[in-house]
CSV table of C-alpha atoms in Angstrom, one decimal:
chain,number,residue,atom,x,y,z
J,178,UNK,CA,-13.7,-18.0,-12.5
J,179,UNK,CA,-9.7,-19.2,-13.0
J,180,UNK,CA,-7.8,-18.4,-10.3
J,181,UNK,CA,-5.2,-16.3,-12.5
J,182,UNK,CA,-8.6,-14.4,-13.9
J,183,UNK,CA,-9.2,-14.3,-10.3
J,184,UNK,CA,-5.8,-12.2,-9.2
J,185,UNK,CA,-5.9,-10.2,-12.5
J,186,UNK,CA,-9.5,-8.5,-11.1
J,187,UNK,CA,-8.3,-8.0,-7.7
J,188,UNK,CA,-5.3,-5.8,-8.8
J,189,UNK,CA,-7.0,-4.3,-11.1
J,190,UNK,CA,-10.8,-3.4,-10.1
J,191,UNK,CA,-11.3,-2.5,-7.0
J,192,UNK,CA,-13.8,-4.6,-4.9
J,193,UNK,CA,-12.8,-7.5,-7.4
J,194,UNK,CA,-13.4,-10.7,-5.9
J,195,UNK,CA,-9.5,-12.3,-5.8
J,196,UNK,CA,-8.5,-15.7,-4.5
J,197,UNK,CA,-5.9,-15.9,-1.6
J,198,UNK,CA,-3.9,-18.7,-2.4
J,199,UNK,CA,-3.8,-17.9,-6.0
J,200,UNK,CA,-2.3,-14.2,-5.0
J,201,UNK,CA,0.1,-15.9,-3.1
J,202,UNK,CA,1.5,-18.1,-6.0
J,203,UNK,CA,1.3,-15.5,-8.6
J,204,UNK,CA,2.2,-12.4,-7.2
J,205,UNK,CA,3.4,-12.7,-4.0
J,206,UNK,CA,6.2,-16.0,-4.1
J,207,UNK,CA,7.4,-14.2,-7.1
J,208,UNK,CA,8.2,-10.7,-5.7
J,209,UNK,CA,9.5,-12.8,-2.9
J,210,UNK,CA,12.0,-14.8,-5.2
J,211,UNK,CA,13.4,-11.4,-7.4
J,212,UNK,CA,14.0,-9.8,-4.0
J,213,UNK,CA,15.8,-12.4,-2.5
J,214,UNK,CA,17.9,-13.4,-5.7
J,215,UNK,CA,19.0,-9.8,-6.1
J,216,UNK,CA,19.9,-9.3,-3.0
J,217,UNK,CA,21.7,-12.1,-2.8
J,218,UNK,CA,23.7,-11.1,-5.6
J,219,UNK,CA,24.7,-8.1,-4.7
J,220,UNK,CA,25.8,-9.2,-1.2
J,221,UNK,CA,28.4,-12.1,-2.9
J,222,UNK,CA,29.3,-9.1,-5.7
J,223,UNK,CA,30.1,-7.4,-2.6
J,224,UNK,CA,32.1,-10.4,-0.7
J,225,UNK,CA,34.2,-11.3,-4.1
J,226,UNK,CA,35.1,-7.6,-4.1
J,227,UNK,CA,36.3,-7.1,-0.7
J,228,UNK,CA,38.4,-10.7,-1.1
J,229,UNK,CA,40.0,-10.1,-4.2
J,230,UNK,CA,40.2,-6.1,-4.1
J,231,UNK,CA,40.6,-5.0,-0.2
J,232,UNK,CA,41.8,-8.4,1.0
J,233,UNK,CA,43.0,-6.0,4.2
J,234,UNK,CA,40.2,-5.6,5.8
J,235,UNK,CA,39.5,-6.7,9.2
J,236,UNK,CA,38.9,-10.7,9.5
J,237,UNK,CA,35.6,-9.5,12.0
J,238,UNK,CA,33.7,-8.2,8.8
J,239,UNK,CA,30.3,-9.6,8.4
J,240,UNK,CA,28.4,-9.9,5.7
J,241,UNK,CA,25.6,-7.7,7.1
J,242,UNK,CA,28.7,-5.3,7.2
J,243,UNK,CA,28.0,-4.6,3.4
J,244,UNK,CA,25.1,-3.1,3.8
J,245,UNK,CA,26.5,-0.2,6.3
J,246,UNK,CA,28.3,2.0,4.3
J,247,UNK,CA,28.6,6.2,4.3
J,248,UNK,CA,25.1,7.5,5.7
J,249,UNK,CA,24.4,4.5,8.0
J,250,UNK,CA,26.2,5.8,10.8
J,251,UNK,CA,24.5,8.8,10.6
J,252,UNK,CA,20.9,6.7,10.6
J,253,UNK,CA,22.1,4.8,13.7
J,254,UNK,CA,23.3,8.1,15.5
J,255,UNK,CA,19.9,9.5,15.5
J,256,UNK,CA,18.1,5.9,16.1
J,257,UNK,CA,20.8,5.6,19.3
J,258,UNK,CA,21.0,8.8,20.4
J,259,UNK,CA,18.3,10.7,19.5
J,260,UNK,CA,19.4,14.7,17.3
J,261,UNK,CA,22.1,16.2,18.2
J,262,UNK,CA,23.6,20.1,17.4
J,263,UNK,CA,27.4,18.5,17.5
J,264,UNK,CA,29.4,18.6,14.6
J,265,UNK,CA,31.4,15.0,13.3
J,266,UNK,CA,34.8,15.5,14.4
J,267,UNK,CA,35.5,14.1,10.5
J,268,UNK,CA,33.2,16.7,8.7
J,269,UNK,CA,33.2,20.2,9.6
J,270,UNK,CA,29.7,21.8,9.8
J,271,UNK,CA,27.8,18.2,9.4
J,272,UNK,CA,25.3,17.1,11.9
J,273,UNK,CA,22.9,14.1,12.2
J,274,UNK,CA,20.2,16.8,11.8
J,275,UNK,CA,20.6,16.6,8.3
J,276,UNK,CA,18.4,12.7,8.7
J,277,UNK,CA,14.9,12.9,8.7
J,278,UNK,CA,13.3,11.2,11.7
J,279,UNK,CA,10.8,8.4,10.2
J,280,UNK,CA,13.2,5.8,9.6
J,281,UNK,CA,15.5,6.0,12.4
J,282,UNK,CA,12.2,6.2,14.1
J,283,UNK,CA,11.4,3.1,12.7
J,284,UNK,CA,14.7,1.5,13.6
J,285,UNK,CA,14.5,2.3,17.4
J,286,UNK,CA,11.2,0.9,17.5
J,287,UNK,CA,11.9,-2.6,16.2
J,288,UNK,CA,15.1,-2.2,18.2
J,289,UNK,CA,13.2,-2.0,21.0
J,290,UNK,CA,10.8,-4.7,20.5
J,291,UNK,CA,12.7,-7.1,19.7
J,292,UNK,CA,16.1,-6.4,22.0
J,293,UNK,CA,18.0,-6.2,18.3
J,294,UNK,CA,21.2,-4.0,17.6
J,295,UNK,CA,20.3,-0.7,15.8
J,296,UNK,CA,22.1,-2.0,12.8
J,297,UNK,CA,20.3,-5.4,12.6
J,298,UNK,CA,17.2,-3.4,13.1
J,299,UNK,CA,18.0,-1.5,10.5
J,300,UNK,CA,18.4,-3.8,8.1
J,301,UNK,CA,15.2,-5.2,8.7
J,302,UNK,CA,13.1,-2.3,8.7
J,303,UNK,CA,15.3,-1.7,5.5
J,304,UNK,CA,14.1,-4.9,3.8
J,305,UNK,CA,11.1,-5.6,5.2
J,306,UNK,CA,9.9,-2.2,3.7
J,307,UNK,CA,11.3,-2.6,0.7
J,308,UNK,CA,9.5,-6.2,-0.2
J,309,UNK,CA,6.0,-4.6,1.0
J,310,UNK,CA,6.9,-1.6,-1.2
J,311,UNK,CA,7.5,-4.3,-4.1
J,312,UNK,CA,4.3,-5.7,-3.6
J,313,UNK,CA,2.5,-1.9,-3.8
J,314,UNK,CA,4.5,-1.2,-7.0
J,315,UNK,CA,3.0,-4.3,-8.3
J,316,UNK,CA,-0.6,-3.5,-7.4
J,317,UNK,CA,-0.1,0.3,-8.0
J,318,UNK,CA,1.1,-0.9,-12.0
J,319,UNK,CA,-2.4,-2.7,-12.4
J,320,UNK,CA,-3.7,0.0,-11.3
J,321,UNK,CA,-2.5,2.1,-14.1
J,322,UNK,CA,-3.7,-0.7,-16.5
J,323,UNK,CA,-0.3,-2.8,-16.9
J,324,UNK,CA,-0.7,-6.5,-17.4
J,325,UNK,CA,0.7,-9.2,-14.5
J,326,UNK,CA,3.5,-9.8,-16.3
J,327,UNK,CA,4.7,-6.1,-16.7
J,328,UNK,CA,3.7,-5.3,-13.3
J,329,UNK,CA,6.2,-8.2,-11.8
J,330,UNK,CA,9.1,-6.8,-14.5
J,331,UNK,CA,8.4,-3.4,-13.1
J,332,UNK,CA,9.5,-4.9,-9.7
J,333,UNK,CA,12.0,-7.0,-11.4
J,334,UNK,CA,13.5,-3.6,-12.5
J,335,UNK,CA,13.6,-2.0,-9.0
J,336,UNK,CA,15.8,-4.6,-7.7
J,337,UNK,CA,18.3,-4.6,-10.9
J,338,UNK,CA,19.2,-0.9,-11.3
J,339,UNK,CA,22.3,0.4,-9.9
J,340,UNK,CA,22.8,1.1,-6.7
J,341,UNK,CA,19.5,-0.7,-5.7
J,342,UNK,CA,21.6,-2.2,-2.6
J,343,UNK,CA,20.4,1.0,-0.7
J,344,UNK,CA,16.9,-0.4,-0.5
J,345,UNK,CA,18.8,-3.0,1.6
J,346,UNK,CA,21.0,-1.1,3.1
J,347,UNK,CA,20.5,0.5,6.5
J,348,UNK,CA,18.8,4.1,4.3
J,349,UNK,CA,15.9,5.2,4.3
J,350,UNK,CA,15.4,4.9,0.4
J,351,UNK,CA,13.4,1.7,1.1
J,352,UNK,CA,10.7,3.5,3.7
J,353,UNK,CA,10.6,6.7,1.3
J,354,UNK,CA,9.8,4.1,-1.6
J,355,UNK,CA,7.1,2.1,0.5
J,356,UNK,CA,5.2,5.4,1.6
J,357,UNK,CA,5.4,7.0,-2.0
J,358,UNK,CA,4.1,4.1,-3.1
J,359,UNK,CA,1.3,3.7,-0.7
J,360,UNK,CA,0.5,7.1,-1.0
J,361,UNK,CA,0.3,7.3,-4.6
J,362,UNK,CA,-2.0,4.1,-4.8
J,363,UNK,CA,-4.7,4.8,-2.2
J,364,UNK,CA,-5.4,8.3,-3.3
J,365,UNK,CA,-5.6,6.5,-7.1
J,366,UNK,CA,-8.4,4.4,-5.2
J,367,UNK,CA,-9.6,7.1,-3.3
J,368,UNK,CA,-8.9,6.1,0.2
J,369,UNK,CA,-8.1,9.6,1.6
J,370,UNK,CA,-7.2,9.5,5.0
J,371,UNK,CA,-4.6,6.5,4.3
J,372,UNK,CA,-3.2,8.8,1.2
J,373,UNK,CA,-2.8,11.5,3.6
J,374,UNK,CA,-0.8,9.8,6.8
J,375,UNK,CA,1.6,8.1,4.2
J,376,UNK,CA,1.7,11.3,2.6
J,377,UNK,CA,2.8,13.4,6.0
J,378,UNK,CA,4.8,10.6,6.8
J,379,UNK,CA,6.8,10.9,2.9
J,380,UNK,CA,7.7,14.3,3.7
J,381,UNK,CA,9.1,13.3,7.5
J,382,UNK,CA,10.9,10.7,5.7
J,383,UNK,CA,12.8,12.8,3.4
J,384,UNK,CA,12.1,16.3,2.5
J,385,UNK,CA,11.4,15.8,-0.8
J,386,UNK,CA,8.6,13.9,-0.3
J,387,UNK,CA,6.6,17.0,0.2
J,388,UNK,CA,6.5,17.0,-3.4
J,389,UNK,CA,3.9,14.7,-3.3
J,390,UNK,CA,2.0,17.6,-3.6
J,391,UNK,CA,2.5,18.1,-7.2
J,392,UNK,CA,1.0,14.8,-8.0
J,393,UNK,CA,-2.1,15.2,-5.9
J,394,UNK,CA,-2.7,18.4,-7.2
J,395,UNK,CA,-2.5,16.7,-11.1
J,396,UNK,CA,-4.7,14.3,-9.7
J,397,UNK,CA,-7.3,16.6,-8.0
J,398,UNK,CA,-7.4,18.5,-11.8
J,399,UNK,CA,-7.9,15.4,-13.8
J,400,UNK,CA,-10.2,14.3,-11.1
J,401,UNK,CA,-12.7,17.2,-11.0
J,402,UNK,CA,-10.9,19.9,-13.2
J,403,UNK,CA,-9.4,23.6,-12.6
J,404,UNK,CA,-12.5,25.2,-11.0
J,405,UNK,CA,-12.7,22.0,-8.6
J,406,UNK,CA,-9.1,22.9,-7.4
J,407,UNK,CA,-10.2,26.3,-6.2
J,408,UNK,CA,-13.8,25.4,-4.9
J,409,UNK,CA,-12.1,22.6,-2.6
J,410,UNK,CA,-15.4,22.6,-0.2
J,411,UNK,CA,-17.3,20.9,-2.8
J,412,UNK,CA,-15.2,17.8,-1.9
J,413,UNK,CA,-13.3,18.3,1.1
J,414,UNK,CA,-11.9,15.3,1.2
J,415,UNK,CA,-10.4,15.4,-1.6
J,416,UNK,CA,-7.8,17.8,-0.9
J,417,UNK,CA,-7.0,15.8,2.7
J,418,UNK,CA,-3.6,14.3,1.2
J,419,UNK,CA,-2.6,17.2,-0.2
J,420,UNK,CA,-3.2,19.2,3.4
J,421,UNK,CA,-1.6,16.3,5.2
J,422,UNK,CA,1.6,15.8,2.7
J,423,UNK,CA,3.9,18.9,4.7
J,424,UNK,CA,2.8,17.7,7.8
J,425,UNK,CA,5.7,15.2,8.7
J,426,UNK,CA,8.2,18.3,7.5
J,427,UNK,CA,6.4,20.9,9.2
J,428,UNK,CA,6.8,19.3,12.8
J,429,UNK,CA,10.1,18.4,12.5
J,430,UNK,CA,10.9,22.1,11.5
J,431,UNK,CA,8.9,22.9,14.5
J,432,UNK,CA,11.3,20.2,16.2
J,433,UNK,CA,14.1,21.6,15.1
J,434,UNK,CA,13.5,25.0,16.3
J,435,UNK,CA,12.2,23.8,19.6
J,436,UNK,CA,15.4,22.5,20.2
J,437,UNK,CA,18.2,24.3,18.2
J,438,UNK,CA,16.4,27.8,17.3
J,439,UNK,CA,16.8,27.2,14.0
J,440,UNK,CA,13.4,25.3,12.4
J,441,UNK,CA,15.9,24.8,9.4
J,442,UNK,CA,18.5,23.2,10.8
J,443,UNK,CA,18.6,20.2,8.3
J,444,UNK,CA,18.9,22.4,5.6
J,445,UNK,CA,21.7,24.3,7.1
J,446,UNK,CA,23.3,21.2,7.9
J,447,UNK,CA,23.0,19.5,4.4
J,448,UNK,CA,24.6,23.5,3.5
J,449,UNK,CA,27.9,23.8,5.7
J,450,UNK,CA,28.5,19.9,6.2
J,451,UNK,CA,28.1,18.2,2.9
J,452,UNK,CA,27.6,21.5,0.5
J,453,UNK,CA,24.5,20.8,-0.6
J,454,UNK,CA,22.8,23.9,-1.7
J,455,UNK,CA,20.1,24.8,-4.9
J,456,UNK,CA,21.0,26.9,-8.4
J,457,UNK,CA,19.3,27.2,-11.7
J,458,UNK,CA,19.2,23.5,-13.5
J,459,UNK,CA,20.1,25.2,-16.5
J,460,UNK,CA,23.6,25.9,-15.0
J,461,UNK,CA,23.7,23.0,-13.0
J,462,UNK,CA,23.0,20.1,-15.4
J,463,UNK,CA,25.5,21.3,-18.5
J,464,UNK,CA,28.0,22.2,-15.2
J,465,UNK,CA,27.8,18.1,-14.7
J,466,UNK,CA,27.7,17.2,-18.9
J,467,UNK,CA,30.8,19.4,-18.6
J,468,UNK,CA,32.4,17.9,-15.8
J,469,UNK,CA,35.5,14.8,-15.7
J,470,UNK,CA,34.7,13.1,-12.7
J,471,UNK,CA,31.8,11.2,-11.1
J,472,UNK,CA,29.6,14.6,-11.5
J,473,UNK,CA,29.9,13.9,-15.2
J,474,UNK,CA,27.9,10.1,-15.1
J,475,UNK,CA,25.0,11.9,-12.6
J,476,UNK,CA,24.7,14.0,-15.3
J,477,UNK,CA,23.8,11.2,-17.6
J,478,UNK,CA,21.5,9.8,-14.7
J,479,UNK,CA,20.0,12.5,-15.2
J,480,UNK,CA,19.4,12.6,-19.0
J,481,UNK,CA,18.4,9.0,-19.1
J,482,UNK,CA,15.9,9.0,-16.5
J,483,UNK,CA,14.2,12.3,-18.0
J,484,UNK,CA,14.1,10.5,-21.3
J,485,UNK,CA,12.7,7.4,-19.5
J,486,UNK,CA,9.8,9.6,-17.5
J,487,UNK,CA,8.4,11.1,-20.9
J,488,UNK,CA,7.1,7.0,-21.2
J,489,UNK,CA,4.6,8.6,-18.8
J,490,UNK,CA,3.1,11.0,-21.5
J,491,UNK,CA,2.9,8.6,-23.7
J,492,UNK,CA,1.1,5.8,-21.9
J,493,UNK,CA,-1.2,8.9,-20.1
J,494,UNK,CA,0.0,9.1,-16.8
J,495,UNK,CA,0.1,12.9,-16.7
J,496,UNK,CA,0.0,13.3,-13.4
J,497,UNK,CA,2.8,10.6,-12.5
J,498,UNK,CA,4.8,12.4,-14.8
J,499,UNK,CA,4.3,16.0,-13.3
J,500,UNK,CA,5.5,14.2,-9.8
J,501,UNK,CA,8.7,12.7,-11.7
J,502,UNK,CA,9.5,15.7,-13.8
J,503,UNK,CA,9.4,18.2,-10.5
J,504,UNK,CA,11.7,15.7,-9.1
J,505,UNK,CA,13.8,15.3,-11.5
J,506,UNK,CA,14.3,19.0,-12.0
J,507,UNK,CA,15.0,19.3,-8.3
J,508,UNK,CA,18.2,16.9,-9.2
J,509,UNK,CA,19.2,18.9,-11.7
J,510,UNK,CA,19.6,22.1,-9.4
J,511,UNK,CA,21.5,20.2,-7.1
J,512,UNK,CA,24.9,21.2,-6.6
J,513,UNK,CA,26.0,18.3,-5.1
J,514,UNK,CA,25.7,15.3,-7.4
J,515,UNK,CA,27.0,12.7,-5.7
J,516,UNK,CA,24.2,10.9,-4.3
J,517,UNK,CA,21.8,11.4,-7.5
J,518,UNK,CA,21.7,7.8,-8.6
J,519,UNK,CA,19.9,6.4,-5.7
J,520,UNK,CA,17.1,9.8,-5.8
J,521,UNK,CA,16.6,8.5,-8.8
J,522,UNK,CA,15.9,4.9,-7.5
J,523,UNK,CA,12.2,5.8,-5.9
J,524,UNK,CA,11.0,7.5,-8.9
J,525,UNK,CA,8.6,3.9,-9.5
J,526,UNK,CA,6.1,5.1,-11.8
J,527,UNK,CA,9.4,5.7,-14.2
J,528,UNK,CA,10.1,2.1,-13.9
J,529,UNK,CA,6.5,0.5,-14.4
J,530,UNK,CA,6.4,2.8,-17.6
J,531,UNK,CA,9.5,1.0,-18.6
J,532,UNK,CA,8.6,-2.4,-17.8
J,533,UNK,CA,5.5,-1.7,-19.7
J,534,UNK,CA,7.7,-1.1,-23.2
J,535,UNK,CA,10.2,-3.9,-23.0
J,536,UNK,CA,7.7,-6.7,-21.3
J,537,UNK,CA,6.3,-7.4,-24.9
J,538,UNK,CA,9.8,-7.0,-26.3
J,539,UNK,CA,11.6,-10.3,-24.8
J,540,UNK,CA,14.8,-9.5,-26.6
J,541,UNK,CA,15.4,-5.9,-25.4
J,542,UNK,CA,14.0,-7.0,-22.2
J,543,UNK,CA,16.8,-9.4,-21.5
J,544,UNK,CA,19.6,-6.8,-23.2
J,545,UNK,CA,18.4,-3.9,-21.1
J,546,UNK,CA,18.3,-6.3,-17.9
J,547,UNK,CA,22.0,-7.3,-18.6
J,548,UNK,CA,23.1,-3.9,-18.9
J,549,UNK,CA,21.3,-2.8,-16.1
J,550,UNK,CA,22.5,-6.0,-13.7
J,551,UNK,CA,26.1,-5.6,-15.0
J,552,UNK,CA,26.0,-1.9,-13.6
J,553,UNK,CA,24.6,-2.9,-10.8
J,554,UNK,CA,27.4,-5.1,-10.0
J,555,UNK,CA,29.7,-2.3,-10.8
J,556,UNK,CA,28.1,0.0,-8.3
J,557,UNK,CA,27.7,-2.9,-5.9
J,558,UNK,CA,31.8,-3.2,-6.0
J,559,UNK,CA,31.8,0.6,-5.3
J,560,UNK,CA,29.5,0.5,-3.0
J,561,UNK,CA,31.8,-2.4,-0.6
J,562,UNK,CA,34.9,0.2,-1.4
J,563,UNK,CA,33.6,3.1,-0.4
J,564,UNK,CA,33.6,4.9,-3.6
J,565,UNK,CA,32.4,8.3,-4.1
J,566,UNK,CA,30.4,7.2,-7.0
J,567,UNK,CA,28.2,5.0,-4.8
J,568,UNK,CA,27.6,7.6,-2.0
């Protein structure tokens, strides 16, 4: 058997027999080399914009400095310091409750272990998730049946859309994306218990991720229909992700109120500190068509990305597509818009649907690459100023 037959079988069949060296040439170098090129990129996107367009800044800013912008401090607070119930003396009503614990988590512990500042630890957790979550996107598009060259532009596409510096950046976006991921394939190969404990931790992550849910409820349908669903002890362990995915919310709730009183206290954060509350989507989305400013371009975010996700109907991912469309309707009931570009970053099975369209197209492939890399610069340049737009 070839080698590249070889790699082909182990991505996609599991148990496949797959050659090592082979894996590392073909999938793995490759991944490696988009992720380092694009981040690359963006850092000296970042660099020519500070010297040419805030020339004042202090001479001690390091390059690592680009990748600490608005929420970092908040990250590094709660990796430092642990939670805490006082308000920023900047931003009335905002605490660093508002951060779900996994990734500063994360940070302390590699801060720990290797004697490392919390923001260089940060960054590393940051990336070094992010490249294992490129290489679970890759296997999780075989999995779905895409061929090794759409799988690697599905990656390819991660690291080129705007605002993709977070997955660098000291944010959790990069640990959300590597547990979705992981979650999302193993219960697609049936390794439960794995499924589960990336699922709890999703929802610890961010508290969105307990809508995992809605995609191992699809799944657990297709898998062994309606009457399955409500017969669970036919197949207990079926249903273990989808008993473990609130977990990681629940016992920070129960955190919460061990220590504040209030088991909501991120919410009621995220409420009085940044206004971030939840209305009707059928107010909120023509509310941003409508709007002038930065609400206005979330608002085609939005629109593009639910045109994108309906690629999953057609290519019979029904229940990647129920996960993508709850999410996407939870951005359109969002009131506050501002940070919608980069939810819409670890919605991967969007992105592997696309790569699967333009990889036999080589012309639109390039043209929608180019788009896509020249709008990431331009959020990269807002991103080094501190623009609202790139929050």
């Amino acid at each position: 058997m070839s080698r590249a037959r070889s790699v082909r079988m182990a991505d996609s069949e599991p148990g496949a027999s797959w050659d090592a060296a082979g894996y590392i040439r073909h999938v793995l170098l490759p991944i490696g080399a988009i992720f380092l090129l694009s981040r690359a990129v963006l850092l000296l996107v970042g660099v020519l914009t500070s010297a040419q367009i805030a020339p004042a800044e202090p001479a001690s800013h390091t390059l690592l400095s680009y990748l600490c912008r608005f929420d970092c401090s908040w990250y590094l607070s709660v990796a430092q310091h642990g939670y805490s119930t006082v308000e920023s003396s900047a931003q009335a009503g905002a605490t660093n409750l508002g951060f779900y614990p996994v990734y500063p988590l994360l940070v302390r512990l590699v801060s720990g272990l290797f004697n490392a500042t919390p923001l260089h630890a940060a960054i590393a957790v940051s990336n070094v998730c992010f490249y294992v979550a490129l290489i679970y996107v890759y296997r999780y598009a075989r999995l779905l049946g895409s061929d090794h060259h759409a799988a690697l532009l599905g990656t390819g596409l991660l690291c080129v859309l705007p605002q993709s510096i977070v997955f660098s950046a000291a944010y959790s976006e990069s640990t959300f994306l590597l547990l979705l991921a992981v979650a999302m394939f193993y219960l697609r190969r049936e390794k439960y218990l794995i499924a589960g404990v990336a699922a709890a931790l999703l929802s610890a992550t961010r508290a969105n991720g307990i809508f995992f849910i809605v995609f191992a409820v699809a799944w657990l349908v297709r898998s062994v229909g309606v009457r399955g669903l409500f017969t669970p002890w036919r197949a207990p362990e079926k249903i273990v992700a989808i008993v473990f995915a609130p977990m990681g919310l629940l016992v920070f709730w129960g955190y919460c109120f061990a220590t504040t009183g209030d088991a909501f206290a991120g919410p009621s954060t995220m409420y009085h500190g940044w206004g971030w509350y939840f209305s009707p989507p059928w107010r909120e989305l023509p509310a941003m068509l409508r709007s002038d400013d930065v609400t206005f371009y979330s608002g085609l975010t939005i629109l593009g990305l639910s045109a994108c996700s309906l690629l999953l109907l057609r290519q019979r991912s029904y229940e990647e597509f129920a996960f993508c469309a709850a999410l996407i309707v939870l951005m359109m009931s969002a009131a506050v818009t501002g940070s919608l570009f980069r939810y819409a970053l670890v919605l991967f099975p969007v992105w592997i649907a696309l790569a699967r369209v333009l990889a036999p197209r080589p012309v639109l492939c390039v043209l929608a690459f180019s788009i896509l890399a020249l709008l990431n610069a331009i959020m990269m340049s807002a991103w080094t100023l501190e623009k609202s737009i790139a929050i």
